[in-house]
PDB file of C-alpha atoms in Angstrom:
ATOM      1  CA  MET A 144     122.144  58.740  80.961  1.00 53.00           C
ATOM      2  CA  ALA A 145     124.804  59.291  78.161  1.00 57.00           C
ATOM      3  CA  ALA A 146     127.673  59.615  80.503  1.00 57.00           C
ATOM      4  CA  THR A 147     126.784  56.373  82.167  1.00 73.00           C
ATOM      5  CA  LEU A 148     125.946  54.299  79.185  1.00 81.00           C
ATOM      6  CA  TYR A 149     128.098  55.805  76.430  1.00 84.00           C
ATOM      7  CA  ASN A 150     131.397  55.781  78.070  1.00 90.00           C
ATOM      8  CA  ARG A 151     134.864  55.545  76.490  1.00 93.00           C
ATOM      9  CA  ASP A 152     134.949  51.877  76.407  1.00 94.00           C
ATOM     10  CA  ILE A 153     131.521  51.364  74.787  1.00 95.00           C
ATOM     11  CA  LEU A 154     132.481  53.892  72.192  1.00 94.00           C
ATOM     12  CA  ARG A 155     135.717  52.257  71.503  1.00 96.00           C
ATOM     13  CA  LEU A 156     133.899  48.779  71.130  1.00 95.00           C
ATOM     14  CA  ALA A 157     131.273  50.371  68.896  1.00 95.00           C
ATOM     15  CA  ALA A 158     134.023  51.932  66.626  1.00 95.00           C
ATOM     16  CA  SER A 159     135.773  48.565  66.384  1.00 95.00           C
ATOM     17  CA  LEU A 160     133.143  47.052  64.061  1.00 93.00           C
ATOM     18  CA  VAL A 161     134.136  46.861  60.395  1.00 89.00           C
ATOM     19  CA  PRO A 162     131.539  48.957  58.639  1.00 86.00           C
ATOM     20  CA  ASP A 163     130.877  46.557  55.656  1.00 91.00           C
ATOM     21  CA  ASP A 164     131.758  43.247  57.287  1.00 92.00           C
ATOM     22  CA  ARG A 165     131.009  40.367  54.911  1.00 95.00           C
ATOM     23  CA  LEU A 166     131.606  36.624  55.027  1.00 93.00           C
ATOM     24  CA  GLN A 167     132.305  34.827  51.690  1.00 91.00           C
ATOM     25  CA  GLY A 168     130.356  31.557  51.658  1.00 88.00           C
ATOM     26  CA  ALA A 169     128.218  32.157  54.684  1.00 93.00           C
ATOM     27  CA  ASP A 170     126.042  29.019  55.676  1.00 92.00           C
ATOM     28  CA  GLY A 171     123.379  31.344  56.995  1.00 94.00           C
ATOM     29  CA  VAL A 172     122.458  34.933  56.890  1.00 95.00           C
ATOM     30  CA  ALA A 173     119.851  36.842  58.776  1.00 96.00           C
ATOM     31  CA  GLU A 174     118.685  40.138  59.760  1.00 96.00           C
ATOM     32  CA  ALA A 175     117.282  41.169  63.188  1.00 96.00           C
ATOM     33  CA  ARG A 176     115.468  44.516  63.962  1.00 95.00           C
ATOM     34  CA  ALA A 177     114.582  46.216  67.038  1.00 88.00           C
ATOM     35  CA  PRO A 178     111.294  48.040  66.309  1.00 84.00           C
ATOM     36  CA  LEU A 179     111.359  50.351  69.346  1.00 80.00           C
ATOM     37  CA  CYS A 180     114.804  52.040  68.515  1.00 82.00           C
ATOM     38  CA  GLY A 181     115.164  51.102  64.758  1.00 86.00           C
ATOM     39  CA  SER A 182     118.419  49.272  65.360  1.00 91.00           C
ATOM     40  CA  ARG A 183     119.325  46.524  62.633  1.00 95.00           C
ATOM     41  CA  ILE A 184     122.076  43.893  62.610  1.00 97.00           C
ATOM     42  CA  ILE A 185     122.678  41.593  59.765  1.00 97.00           C
ATOM     43  CA  ALA A 186     124.639  38.420  60.644  1.00 97.00           C
ATOM     44  CA  GLU A 187     126.525  36.169  58.282  1.00 97.00           C
ATOM     45  CA  VAL A 188     127.659  32.923  59.873  1.00 97.00           C
ATOM     46  CA  ALA A 189     129.664  29.851  58.875  1.00 96.00           C
ATOM     47  CA  LEU A 190     129.264  26.746  61.004  1.00 94.00           C
ATOM     48  CA  THR A 191     130.847  23.460  61.419  1.00 93.00           C
ATOM     49  CA  SER A 192     129.260  20.192  61.231  1.00 89.00           C
ATOM     50  CA  GLU A 193     128.881  20.313  65.083  1.00 90.00           C
ATOM     51  CA  TYR A 194     127.122  23.867  65.023  1.00 91.00           C
ATOM     52  CA  LYS A 195     130.382  25.541  66.187  1.00 96.00           C
ATOM     53  CA  ILE A 196     130.835  28.963  64.693  1.00 97.00           C
ATOM     54  CA  SER A 197     133.962  28.935  62.325  1.00 96.00           C
ATOM     55  CA  ALA A 198     133.508  32.464  60.952  1.00 97.00           C
ATOM     56  CA  LEU A 199     131.201  35.468  61.622  1.00 97.00           C
ATOM     57  CA  ALA A 200     130.448  38.799  60.019  1.00 97.00           C
ATOM     58  CA  LEU A 201     128.119  41.377  61.767  1.00 97.00           C
ATOM     59  CA  ARG A 202     126.855  44.691  60.140  1.00 96.00           C
ATOM     60  CA  ALA A 203     125.207  47.046  62.471  1.00 94.00           C
ATOM     61  CA  SER A 204     122.910  49.915  62.109  1.00 93.00           C
ATOM     62  CA  ALA A 205     122.237  50.674  65.645  1.00 91.00           C
ATOM     63  CA  CYS A 206     123.251  52.830  68.667  1.00 91.00           C
ATOM     64  CA  ALA A 207     126.699  52.629  70.351  1.00 93.00           C
ATOM     65  CA  LEU A 208     125.258  49.919  72.839  1.00 94.00           C
ATOM     66  CA  GLY A 209     124.069  47.713  70.138  1.00 95.00           C
ATOM     67  CA  GLN A 210     127.248  48.177  67.974  1.00 96.00           C
ATOM     68  CA  ALA A 211     129.464  47.431  71.218  1.00 97.00           C
ATOM     69  CA  SER A 212     127.347  44.262  71.975  1.00 97.00           C
ATOM     70  CA  ALA A 213     127.855  43.283  68.375  1.00 98.00           C
ATOM     71  CA  ALA A 214     131.647  43.840  68.640  1.00 98.00           C
ATOM     72  CA  ILE A 215     131.889  41.757  71.826  1.00 98.00           C
ATOM     73  CA  LEU A 216     129.975  38.945  70.135  1.00 98.00           C
ATOM     74  CA  ARG A 217     132.182  39.225  66.897  1.00 97.00           C
ATOM     75  CA  ALA A 218     135.382  39.165  68.887  1.00 97.00           C
ATOM     76  CA  ASN A 219     134.517  36.067  71.015  1.00 97.00           C
ATOM     77  CA  ALA A 220     132.023  33.929  68.984  1.00 97.00           C
ATOM     78  CA  VAL A 221     134.265  32.030  66.775  1.00 97.00           C
ATOM     79  CA  GLY A 222     134.970  28.540  68.284  1.00 97.00           C
ATOM     80  CA  ALA A 223     131.607  28.586  70.375  1.00 97.00           C
ATOM     81  CA  ASP A 224     128.690  26.298  69.576  1.00 95.00           C
ATOM     82  CA  VAL A 225     125.314  27.861  68.862  1.00 96.00           C
ATOM     83  CA  GLU A 226     123.974  26.418  72.276  1.00 96.00           C
ATOM     84  CA  THR A 227     126.586  28.411  74.041  1.00 97.00           C
ATOM     85  CA  ILE A 228     125.612  31.593  72.172  1.00 98.00           C
ATOM     86  CA  LEU A 229     121.868  30.983  73.126  1.00 97.00           C
ATOM     87  CA  HIS A 230     123.059  30.536  76.578  1.00 97.00           C
ATOM     88  CA  ILE A 231     125.112  33.653  76.644  1.00 98.00           C
ATOM     89  CA  ARG A 232     122.016  35.722  75.235  1.00 98.00           C
ATOM     90  CA  SER A 233     119.882  34.481  77.845  1.00 97.00           C
ATOM     91  CA  GLN A 234     122.212  35.417  80.542  1.00 97.00           C
ATOM     92  CA  ILE A 235     122.562  39.035  79.089  1.00 98.00           C
ATOM     93  CA  ALA A 236     118.769  39.090  79.033  1.00 97.00           C
ATOM     94  CA  GLU A 237     118.617  38.013  82.627  1.00 97.00           C
ATOM     95  CA  MET A 238     121.144  40.579  83.486  1.00 97.00           C
ATOM     96  CA  LEU A 239     119.265  43.420  81.854  1.00 96.00           C
ATOM     97  CA  ASN A 240     115.609  42.335  82.690  1.00 94.00           C
ATOM     98  CA  ALA A 241     115.733  40.474  85.905  1.00 90.00           C
ATOM     99  CA  ASN A 242     118.881  42.135  87.709  1.00 88.00           C
ATOM    100  CA  GLY A 243     120.768  38.888  86.963  1.00 92.00           C
ATOM    101  CA  PRO A 244     124.554  38.659  87.272  1.00 94.00           C
ATOM    102  CA  VAL A 245     126.845  39.876  84.765  1.00 94.00           C
ATOM    103  CA  PRO A 246     127.812  36.796  82.564  1.00 94.00           C
ATOM    104  CA  GLN A 247     131.271  35.750  83.327  1.00 93.00           C
ATOM    105  CA  ILE A 248     132.369  34.175  79.940  1.00 94.00           C
ATOM    106  CA  TRP A 249     133.423  37.346  78.153  1.00 96.00           C
ATOM    107  CA  PRO A 250     134.592  40.059  80.575  1.00 94.00           C
ATOM    108  CA  GLU A 251     133.594  42.779  78.074  1.00 95.00           C
ATOM    109  CA  LEU A 252     129.986  41.991  78.823  1.00 97.00           C
ATOM    110  CA  ALA A 253     130.293  43.814  82.189  1.00 95.00           C
ATOM    111  CA  LEU A 254     130.361  47.081  80.151  1.00 95.00           C
ATOM    112  CA  LEU A 255     126.783  46.591  79.070  1.00 96.00           C
ATOM    113  CA  ALA A 256     125.412  46.170  82.778  1.00 94.00           C
ATOM    114  CA  PRO A 257     124.677  49.860  83.205  1.00 93.00           C
ATOM    115  CA  ALA A 258     122.010  49.517  80.523  1.00 94.00           C
ATOM    116  CA  LYS A 259     119.801  47.310  82.721  1.00 93.00           C
ATOM    117  CA  ASP A 260     118.163  50.690  84.101  1.00 91.00           C
ATOM    118  CA  TYR A 261     117.316  51.765  80.550  1.00 90.00           C
ATOM    119  CA  ALA A 262     114.806  49.228  79.103  1.00 91.00           C
ATOM    120  CA  SER A 263     114.716  50.905  75.776  1.00 89.00           C
ATOM    121  CA  ARG A 264     118.267  49.755  75.053  1.00 92.00           C
ATOM    122  CA  HIS A 265     117.893  46.258  75.974  1.00 95.00           C
ATOM    123  CA  ALA A 266     116.725  45.213  72.428  1.00 95.00           C
ATOM    124  CA  ALA A 267     119.556  46.699  70.857  1.00 95.00           C
ATOM    125  CA  ILE A 268     121.989  44.890  72.996  1.00 96.00           C
ATOM    126  CA  LEU A 269     120.336  41.469  72.307  1.00 97.00           C
ATOM    127  CA  LEU A 270     120.087  42.007  68.699  1.00 97.00           C
ATOM    128  CA  PRO A 271     123.450  40.635  67.453  1.00 98.00           C
ATOM    129  CA  TYR A 272     122.543  37.529  69.300  1.00 98.00           C
ATOM    130  CA  ASP A 273     119.256  37.220  67.776  1.00 98.00           C
ATOM    131  CA  ALA A 274     120.745  37.761  64.315  1.00 98.00           C
ATOM    132  CA  LEU A 275     123.392  35.349  64.802  1.00 97.00           C
ATOM    133  CA  LEU A 276     121.003  32.682  66.185  1.00 97.00           C
ATOM    134  CA  ALA A 277     118.543  33.246  63.329  1.00 96.00           C
ATOM    135  CA  ALA A 278     121.252  32.837  60.757  1.00 96.00           C
ATOM    136  CA  ALA A 279     122.501  29.631  62.434  1.00 94.00           C
ATOM    137  CA  ASP A 280     118.797  28.371  62.411  1.00 89.00           C
ATOM    138  CA  LYS A 281     118.732  29.067  58.700  1.00 76.00           C
ATOM    139  CA  MET A 282     121.535  26.620  58.253  1.00 68.00           C
ATOM    140  CA  LYS A 283     119.895  24.054  60.463  1.00 57.00           C
ATOM    141  CA  LEU A 284     116.751  24.101  58.303  1.00 53.00           C
ATOM    142  CA  ALA A 285     118.608  24.018  55.125  1.00 53.00           C
ATOM    143  CA  GLY A 286     120.786  21.085  56.228  1.00 51.00           C
TER     144      GLY A 286
END
């Protein structure tokens, strides 16, 4: 399992996360946890009035797959709207749980496809999206 899942590209992505990533003046902050594996992601997000992501910070205490997933999201989310992020999360879940196709929107998502055979890793991969969506929801509720 380790060779298939934790390859050089996954480890490179995981290492690219800023350890204490913070966002000054975040509109929403949320933490998401995966009870099965103990992974934790904290998302801080700034949104435009049209619910487009204008800035994002992610802090991860997760396996390399969760960190890589967070790095992919962090690198690509700015400029996307919250509905797009929700759609991408759904596509990733379908890829992992229902043998669906790899989402084509961000090429790096293909690196996560080998994890579909390891259900215990799915929650960690989805966690950054859950944290971001929860942080965005807090802004919507406050606004």
